[in-house]
PDB file of C-alpha atoms and ligand atoms in Angstrom:
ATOM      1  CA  UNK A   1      -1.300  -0.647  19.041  1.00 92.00           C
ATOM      2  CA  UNK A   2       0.836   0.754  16.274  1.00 97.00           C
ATOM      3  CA  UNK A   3       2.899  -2.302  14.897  1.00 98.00           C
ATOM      4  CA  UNK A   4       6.633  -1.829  13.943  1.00 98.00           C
ATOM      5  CA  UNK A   5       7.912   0.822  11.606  1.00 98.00           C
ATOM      6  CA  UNK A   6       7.442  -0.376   7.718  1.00 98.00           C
ATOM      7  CA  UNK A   7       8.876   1.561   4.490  1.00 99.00           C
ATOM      8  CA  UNK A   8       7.751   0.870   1.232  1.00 99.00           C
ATOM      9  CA  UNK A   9       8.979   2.424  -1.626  1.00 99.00           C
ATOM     10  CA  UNK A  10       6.556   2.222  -4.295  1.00 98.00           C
ATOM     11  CA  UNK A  11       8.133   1.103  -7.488  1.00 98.00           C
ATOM     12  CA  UNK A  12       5.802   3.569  -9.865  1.00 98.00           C
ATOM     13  CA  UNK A  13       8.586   6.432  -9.091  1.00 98.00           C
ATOM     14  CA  UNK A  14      11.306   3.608 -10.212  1.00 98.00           C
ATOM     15  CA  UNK A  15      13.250   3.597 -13.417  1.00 98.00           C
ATOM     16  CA  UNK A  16      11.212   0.773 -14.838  1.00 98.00           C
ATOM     17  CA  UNK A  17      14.591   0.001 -17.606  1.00 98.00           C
ATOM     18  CA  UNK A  18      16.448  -0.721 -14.464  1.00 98.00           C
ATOM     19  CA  UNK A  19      13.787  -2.163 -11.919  1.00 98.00           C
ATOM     20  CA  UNK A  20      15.308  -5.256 -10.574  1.00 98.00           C
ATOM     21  CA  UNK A  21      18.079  -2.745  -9.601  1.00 98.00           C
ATOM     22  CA  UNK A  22      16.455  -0.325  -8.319  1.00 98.00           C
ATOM     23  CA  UNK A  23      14.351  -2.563  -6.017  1.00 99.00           C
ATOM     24  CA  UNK A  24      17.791  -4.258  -4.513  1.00 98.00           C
ATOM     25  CA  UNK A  25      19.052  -0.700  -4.205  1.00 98.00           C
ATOM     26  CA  UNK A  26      15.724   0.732  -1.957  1.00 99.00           C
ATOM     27  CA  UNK A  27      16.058  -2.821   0.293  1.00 99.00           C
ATOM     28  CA  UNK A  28      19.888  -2.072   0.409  1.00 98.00           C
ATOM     29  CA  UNK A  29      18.879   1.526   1.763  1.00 99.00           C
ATOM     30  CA  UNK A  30      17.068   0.265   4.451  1.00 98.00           C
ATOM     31  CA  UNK A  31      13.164  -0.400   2.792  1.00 99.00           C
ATOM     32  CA  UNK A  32      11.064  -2.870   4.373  1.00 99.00           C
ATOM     33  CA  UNK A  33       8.446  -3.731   1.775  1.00 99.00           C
ATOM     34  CA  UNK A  34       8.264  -3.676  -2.075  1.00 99.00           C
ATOM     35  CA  UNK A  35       4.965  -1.255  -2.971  1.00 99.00           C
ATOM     36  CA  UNK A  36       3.832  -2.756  -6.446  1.00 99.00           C
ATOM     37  CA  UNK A  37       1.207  -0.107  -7.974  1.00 98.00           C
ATOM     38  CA  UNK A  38      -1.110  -2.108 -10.118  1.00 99.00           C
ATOM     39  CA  UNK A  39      -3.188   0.331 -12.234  1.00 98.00           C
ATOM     40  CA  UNK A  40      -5.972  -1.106 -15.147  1.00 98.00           C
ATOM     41  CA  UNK A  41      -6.782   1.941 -16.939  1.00 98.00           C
ATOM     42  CA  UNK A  42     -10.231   1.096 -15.995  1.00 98.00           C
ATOM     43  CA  UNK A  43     -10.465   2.172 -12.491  1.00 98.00           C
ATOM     44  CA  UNK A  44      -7.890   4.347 -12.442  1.00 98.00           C
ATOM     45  CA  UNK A  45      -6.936   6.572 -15.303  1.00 98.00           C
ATOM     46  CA  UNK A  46      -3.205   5.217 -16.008  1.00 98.00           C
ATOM     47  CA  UNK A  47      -1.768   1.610 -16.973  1.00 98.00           C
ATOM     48  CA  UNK A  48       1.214   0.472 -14.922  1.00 98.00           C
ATOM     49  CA  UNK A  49       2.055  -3.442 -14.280  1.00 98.00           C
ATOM     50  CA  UNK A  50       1.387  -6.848 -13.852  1.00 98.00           C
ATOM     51  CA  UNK A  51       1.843 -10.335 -12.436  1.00 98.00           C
ATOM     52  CA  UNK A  52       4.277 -10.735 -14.841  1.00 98.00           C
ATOM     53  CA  UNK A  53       6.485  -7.796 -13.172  1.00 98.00           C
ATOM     54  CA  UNK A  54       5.986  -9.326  -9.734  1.00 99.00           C
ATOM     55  CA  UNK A  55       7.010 -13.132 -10.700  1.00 98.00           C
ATOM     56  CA  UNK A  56      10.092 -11.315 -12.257  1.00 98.00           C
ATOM     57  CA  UNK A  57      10.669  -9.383  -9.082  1.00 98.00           C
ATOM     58  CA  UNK A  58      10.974 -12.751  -7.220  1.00 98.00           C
ATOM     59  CA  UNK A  59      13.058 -14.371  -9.633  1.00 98.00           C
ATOM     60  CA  UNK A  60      15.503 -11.939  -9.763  1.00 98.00           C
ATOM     61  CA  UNK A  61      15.812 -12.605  -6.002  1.00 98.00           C
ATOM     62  CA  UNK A  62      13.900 -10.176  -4.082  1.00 98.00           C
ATOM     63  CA  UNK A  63      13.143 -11.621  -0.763  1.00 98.00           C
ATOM     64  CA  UNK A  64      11.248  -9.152   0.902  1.00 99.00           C
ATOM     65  CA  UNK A  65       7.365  -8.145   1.024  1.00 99.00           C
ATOM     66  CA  UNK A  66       5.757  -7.434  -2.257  1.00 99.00           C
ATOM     67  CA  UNK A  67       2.796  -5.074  -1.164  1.00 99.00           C
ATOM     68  CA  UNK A  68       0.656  -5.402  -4.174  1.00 99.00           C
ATOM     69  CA  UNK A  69      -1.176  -2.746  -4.389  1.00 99.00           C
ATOM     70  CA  UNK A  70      -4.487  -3.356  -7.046  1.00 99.00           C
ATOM     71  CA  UNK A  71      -6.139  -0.335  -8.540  1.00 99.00           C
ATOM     72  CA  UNK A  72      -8.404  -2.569 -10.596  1.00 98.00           C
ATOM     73  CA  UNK A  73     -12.011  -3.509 -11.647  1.00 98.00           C
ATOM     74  CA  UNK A  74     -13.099  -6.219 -11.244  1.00 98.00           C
ATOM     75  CA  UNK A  75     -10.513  -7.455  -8.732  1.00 98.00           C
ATOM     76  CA  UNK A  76     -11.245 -11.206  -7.661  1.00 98.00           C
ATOM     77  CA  UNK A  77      -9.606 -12.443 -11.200  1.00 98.00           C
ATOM     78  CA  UNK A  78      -6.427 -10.820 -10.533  1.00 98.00           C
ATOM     79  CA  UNK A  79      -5.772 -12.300  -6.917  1.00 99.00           C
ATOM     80  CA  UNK A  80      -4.824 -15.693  -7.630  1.00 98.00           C
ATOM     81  CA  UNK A  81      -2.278 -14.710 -10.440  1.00 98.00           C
ATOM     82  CA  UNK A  82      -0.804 -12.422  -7.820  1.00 99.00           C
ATOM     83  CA  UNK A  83      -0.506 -14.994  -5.170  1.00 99.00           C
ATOM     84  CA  UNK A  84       1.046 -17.660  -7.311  1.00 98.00           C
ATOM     85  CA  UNK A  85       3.267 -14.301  -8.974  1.00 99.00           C
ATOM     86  CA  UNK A  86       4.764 -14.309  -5.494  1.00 99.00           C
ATOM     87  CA  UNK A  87       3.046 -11.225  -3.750  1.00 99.00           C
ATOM     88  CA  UNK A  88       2.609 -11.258   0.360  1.00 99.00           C
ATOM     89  CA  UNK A  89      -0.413  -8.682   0.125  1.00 99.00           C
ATOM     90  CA  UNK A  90      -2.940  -7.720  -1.396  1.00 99.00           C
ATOM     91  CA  UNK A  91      -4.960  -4.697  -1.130  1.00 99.00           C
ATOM     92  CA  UNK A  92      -8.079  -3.715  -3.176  1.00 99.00           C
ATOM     93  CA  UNK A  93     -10.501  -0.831  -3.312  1.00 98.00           C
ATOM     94  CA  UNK A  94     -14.008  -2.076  -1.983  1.00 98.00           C
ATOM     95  CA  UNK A  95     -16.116   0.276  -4.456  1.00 98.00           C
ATOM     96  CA  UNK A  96     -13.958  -2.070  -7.562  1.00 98.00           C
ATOM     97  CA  UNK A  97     -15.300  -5.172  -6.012  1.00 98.00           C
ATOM     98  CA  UNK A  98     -18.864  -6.340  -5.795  1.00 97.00           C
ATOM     99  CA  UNK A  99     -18.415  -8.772  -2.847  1.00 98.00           C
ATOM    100  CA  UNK A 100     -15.713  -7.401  -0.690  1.00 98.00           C
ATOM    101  CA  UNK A 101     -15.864  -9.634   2.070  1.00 98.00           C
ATOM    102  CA  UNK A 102     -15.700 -12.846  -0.686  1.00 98.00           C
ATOM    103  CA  UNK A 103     -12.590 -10.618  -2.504  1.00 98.00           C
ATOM    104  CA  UNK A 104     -11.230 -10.554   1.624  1.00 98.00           C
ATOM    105  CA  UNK A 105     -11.650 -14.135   1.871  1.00 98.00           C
ATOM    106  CA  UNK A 106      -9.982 -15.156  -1.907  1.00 98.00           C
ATOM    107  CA  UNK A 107      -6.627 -13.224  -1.142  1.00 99.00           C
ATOM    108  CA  UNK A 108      -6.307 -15.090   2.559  1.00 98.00           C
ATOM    109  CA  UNK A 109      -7.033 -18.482   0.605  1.00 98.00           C
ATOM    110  CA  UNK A 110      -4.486 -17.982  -1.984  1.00 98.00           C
ATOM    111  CA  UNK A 111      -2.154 -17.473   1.263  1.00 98.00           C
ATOM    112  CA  UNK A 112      -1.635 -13.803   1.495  1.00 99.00           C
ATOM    113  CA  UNK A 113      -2.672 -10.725   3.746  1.00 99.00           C
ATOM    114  CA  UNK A 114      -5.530  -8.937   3.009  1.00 99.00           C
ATOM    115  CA  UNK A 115      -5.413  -4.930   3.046  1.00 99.00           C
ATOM    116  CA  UNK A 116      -8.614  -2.254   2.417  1.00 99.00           C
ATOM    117  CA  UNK A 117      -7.802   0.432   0.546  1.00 99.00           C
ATOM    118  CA  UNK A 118     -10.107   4.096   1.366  1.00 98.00           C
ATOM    119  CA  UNK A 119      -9.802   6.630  -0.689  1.00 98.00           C
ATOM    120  CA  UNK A 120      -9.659  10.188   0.406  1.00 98.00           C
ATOM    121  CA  UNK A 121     -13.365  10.559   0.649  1.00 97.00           C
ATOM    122  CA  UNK A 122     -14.721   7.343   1.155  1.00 98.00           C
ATOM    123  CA  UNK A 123     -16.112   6.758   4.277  1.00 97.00           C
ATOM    124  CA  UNK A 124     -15.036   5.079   7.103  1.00 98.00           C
ATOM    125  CA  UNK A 125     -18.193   2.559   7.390  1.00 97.00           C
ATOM    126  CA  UNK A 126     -16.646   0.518   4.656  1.00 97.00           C
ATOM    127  CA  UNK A 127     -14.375  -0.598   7.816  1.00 98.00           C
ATOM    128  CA  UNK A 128     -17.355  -1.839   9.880  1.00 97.00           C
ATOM    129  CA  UNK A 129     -18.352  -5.134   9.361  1.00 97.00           C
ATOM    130  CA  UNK A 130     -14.387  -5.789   7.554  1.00 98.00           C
ATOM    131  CA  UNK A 131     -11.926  -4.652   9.937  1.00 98.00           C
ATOM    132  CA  UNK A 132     -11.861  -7.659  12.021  1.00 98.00           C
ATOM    133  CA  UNK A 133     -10.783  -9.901   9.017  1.00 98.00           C
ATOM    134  CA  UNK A 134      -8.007  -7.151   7.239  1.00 98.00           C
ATOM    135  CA  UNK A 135      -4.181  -7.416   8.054  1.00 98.00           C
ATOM    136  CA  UNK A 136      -4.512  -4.159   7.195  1.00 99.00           C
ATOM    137  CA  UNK A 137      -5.994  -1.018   5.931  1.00 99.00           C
ATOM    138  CA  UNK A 138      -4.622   1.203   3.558  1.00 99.00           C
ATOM    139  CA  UNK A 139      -6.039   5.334   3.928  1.00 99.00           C
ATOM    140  CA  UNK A 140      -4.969   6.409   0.579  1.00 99.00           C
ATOM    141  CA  UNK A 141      -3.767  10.287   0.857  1.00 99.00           C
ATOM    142  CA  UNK A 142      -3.849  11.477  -2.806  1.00 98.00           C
ATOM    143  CA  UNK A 143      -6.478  10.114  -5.457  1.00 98.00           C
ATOM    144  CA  UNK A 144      -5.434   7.017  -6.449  1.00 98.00           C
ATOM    145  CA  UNK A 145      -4.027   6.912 -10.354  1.00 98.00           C
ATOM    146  CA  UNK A 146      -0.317   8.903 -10.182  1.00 98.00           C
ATOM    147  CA  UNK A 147       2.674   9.310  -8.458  1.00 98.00           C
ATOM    148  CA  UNK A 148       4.042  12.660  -7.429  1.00 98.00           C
ATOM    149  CA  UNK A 149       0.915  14.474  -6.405  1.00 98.00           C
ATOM    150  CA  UNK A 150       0.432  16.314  -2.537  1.00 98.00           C
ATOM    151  CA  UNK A 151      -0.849  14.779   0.774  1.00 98.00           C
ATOM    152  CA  UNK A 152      -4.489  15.991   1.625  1.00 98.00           C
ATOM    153  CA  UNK A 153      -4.140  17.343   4.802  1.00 98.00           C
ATOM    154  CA  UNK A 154      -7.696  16.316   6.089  1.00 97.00           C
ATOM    155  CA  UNK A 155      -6.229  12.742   5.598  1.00 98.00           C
ATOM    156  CA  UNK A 156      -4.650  13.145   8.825  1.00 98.00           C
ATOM    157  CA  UNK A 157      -8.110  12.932  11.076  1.00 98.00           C
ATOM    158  CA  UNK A 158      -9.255  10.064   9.057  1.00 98.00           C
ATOM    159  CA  UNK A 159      -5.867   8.388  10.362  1.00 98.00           C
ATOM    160  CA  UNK A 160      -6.483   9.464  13.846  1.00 98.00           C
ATOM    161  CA  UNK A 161     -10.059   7.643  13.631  1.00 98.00           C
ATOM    162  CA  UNK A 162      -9.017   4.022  11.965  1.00 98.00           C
ATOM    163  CA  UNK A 163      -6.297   4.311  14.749  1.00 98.00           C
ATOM    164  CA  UNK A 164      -8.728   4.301  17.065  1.00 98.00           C
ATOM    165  CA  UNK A 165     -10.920   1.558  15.576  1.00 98.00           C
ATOM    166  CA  UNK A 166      -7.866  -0.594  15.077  1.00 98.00           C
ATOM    167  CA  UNK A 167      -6.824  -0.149  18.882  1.00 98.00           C
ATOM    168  CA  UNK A 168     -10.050  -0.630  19.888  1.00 98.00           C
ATOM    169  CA  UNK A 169     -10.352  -3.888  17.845  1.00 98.00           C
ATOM    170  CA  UNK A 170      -7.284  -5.419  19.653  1.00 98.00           C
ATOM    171  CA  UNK A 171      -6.078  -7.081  16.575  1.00 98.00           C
ATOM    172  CA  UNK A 172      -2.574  -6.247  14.803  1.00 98.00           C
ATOM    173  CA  UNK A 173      -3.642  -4.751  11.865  1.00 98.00           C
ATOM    174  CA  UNK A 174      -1.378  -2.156   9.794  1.00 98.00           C
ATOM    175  CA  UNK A 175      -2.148   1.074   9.227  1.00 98.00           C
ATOM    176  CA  UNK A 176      -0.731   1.990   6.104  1.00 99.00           C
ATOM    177  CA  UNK A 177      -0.684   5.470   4.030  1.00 99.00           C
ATOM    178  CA  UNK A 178      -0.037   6.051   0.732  1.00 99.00           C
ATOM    179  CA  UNK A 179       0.488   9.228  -1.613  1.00 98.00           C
ATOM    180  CA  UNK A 180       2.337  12.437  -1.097  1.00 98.00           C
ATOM    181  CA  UNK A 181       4.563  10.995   1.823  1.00 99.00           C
ATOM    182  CA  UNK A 182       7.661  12.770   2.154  1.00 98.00           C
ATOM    183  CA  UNK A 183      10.631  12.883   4.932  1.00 98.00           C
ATOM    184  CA  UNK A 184       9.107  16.436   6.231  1.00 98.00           C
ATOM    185  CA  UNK A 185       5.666  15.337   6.732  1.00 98.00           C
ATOM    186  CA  UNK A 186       5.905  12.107   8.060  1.00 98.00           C
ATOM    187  CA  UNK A 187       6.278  12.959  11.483  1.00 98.00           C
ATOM    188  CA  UNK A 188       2.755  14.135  11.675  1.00 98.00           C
ATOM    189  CA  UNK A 189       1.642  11.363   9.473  1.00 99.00           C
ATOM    190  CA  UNK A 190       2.595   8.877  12.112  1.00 98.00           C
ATOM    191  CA  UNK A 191       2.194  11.024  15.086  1.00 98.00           C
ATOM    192  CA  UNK A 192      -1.942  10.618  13.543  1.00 98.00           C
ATOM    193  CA  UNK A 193      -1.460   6.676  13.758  1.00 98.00           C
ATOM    194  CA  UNK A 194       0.105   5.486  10.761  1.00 99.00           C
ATOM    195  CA  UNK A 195       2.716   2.564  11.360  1.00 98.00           C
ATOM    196  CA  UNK A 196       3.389   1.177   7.608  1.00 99.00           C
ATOM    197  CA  UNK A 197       4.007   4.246   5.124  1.00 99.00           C
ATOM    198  CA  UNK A 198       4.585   3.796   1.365  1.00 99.00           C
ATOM    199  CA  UNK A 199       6.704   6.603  -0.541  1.00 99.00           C
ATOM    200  CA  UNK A 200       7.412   6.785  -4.511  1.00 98.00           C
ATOM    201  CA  UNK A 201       8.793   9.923  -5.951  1.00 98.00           C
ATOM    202  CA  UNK A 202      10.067  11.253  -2.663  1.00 99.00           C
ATOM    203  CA  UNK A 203      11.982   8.166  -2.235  1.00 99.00           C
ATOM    204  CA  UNK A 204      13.222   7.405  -6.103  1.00 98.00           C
ATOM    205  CA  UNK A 205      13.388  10.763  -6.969  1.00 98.00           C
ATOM    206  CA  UNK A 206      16.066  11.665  -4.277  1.00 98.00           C
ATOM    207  CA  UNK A 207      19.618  11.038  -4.828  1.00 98.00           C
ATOM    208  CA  UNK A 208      20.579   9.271  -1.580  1.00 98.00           C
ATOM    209  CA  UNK A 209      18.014   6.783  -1.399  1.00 99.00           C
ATOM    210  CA  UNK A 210      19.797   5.593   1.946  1.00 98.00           C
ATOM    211  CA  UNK A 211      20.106   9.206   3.213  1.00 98.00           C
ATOM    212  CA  UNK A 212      16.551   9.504   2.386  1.00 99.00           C
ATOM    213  CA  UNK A 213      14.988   6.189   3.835  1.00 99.00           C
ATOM    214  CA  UNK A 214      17.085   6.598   7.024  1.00 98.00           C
ATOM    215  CA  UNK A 215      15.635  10.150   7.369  1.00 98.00           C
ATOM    216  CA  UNK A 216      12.021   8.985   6.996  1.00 98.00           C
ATOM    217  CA  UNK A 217      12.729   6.052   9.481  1.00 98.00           C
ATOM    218  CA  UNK A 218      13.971   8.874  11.943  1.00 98.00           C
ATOM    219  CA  UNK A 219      11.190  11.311  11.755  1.00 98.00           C
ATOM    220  CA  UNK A 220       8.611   8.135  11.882  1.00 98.00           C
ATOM    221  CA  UNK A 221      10.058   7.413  15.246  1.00 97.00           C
ATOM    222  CA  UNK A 222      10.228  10.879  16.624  1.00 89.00           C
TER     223      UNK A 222
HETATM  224  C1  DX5 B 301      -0.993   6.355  -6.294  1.00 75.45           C
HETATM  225  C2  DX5 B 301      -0.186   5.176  -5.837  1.00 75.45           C
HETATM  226  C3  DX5 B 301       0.933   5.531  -4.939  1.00 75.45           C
HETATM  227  C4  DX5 B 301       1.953   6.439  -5.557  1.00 75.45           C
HETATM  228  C5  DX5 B 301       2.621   7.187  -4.462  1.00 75.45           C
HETATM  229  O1  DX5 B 301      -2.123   5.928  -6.940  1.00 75.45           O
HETATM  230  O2  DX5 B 301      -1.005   4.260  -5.158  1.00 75.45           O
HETATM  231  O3  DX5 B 301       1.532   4.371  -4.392  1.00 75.45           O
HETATM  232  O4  DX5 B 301       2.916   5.770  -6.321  1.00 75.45           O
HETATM  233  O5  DX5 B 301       3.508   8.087  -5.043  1.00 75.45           O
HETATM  234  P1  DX5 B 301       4.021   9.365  -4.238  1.00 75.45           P
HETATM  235  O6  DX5 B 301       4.734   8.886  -3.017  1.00 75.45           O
HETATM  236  O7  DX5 B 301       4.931  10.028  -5.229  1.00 75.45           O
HETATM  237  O8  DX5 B 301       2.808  10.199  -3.905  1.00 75.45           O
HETATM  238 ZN1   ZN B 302      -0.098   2.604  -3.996  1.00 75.45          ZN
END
């Protein structure tokens, strides 16, 4: 069963001279989550930010879920630093980590959820023998690495299958989806299955980020 509506912005698309701001001003608009992009110029062709960013994010008084996102490799070192940094999940890419059911079991020890992240062609087996343990999996719908770039259609049947596994599994994980989400596709996104849906550019890079968010809450629920 799909689990309640979640929108997270994904801070990459943020003015970074102004980020405390701009993450108040997404939650103000009606954001459920705070996406935090983690990128190691390692696994992923681009730098972006840290623990250090996260703690700050906290201590500037954001309350709500930091969805840390790690595009990292190796991963395990990084988890504790994010849990004690203040995030509420963490997601990693199993092909960064060498034991992905150990990385599963480090980010629910340090006290937060634990999310899979697939990337547009890898396959859903990686979900076999892991579902059962994640709060969530994450279908990534662009190659991971940038902001800004356009939803792969065939994403949409891969969301229609982890739906099914999830249902069938009769747990309440999240199905989240991440890249190229925009208030005119994601309708069909969560008509597929999605329930938790993260937007950057189409969410920062709009001038109403209220008119915006409440127009992508709207078409979710249609
Ligand atoms: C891509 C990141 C995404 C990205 C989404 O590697 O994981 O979270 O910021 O940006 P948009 O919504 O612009 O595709
Ligand atoms: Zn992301």
């Amino acid at each position: 069963m799909k689990q309640p509506t979640v929108i997270a912005p994904s801070i990459l698309s943020a003015d970074f001279a102004r980020l405390g701001q701009e993450v108040t001003d997404v939650l103000d608009a009606g954001a459920d989550w705070v996406h935090f992009d983690v990128m190691d110029n390692h696994y992923v062709p681009n730098l972006t930010i840290g623990p250090l960013v996260c703690e700050a994010l906290r201590k500037h008084g954001i309350e709500a879920p930091i969805d840390v996102h790690l595009m990292v490799e190796p991963v395990d070192e990084l988890v504790p630093q994010f849990a004690s940094a203040g995030a509420s999940l963490i997601s990693f890419h199993p092909e960064a980590s060498r034991h992905v059911d150990r990385t599963i079991q480090l980010i629910r020890e340090h006290g937060c959820r634990a999310g899979l992240v697939l990337n547009p062609s890898t396959p859903l087996g990686q979900l076999q023998w892991t579902l059962e343990k994640l709060d969530m999996v994450l279908l990534m719908s662009v190659n991971p690495g940038f902001g800004g770039q356009s939803f792969i259609p065939h994403v949409l049947d891969k969301i229609r299958k982890v739906r099914e596994m999830i249902d069938a599994s009769g747990k309440e994980i999240r199905l989240e989806v991440d890249g190229g989400v925009k208030v005119d596709n994601i309708a069909d996104i969560s008509a597929a299955g999605a329930d938790t849906f993260v937007a950057g550019s189409a969410i920062f890079g709009s001038d109403d980020y209220l008119d915006t968010i409440s127009r992508m809450k709207a078409n979710a629920a249609a």
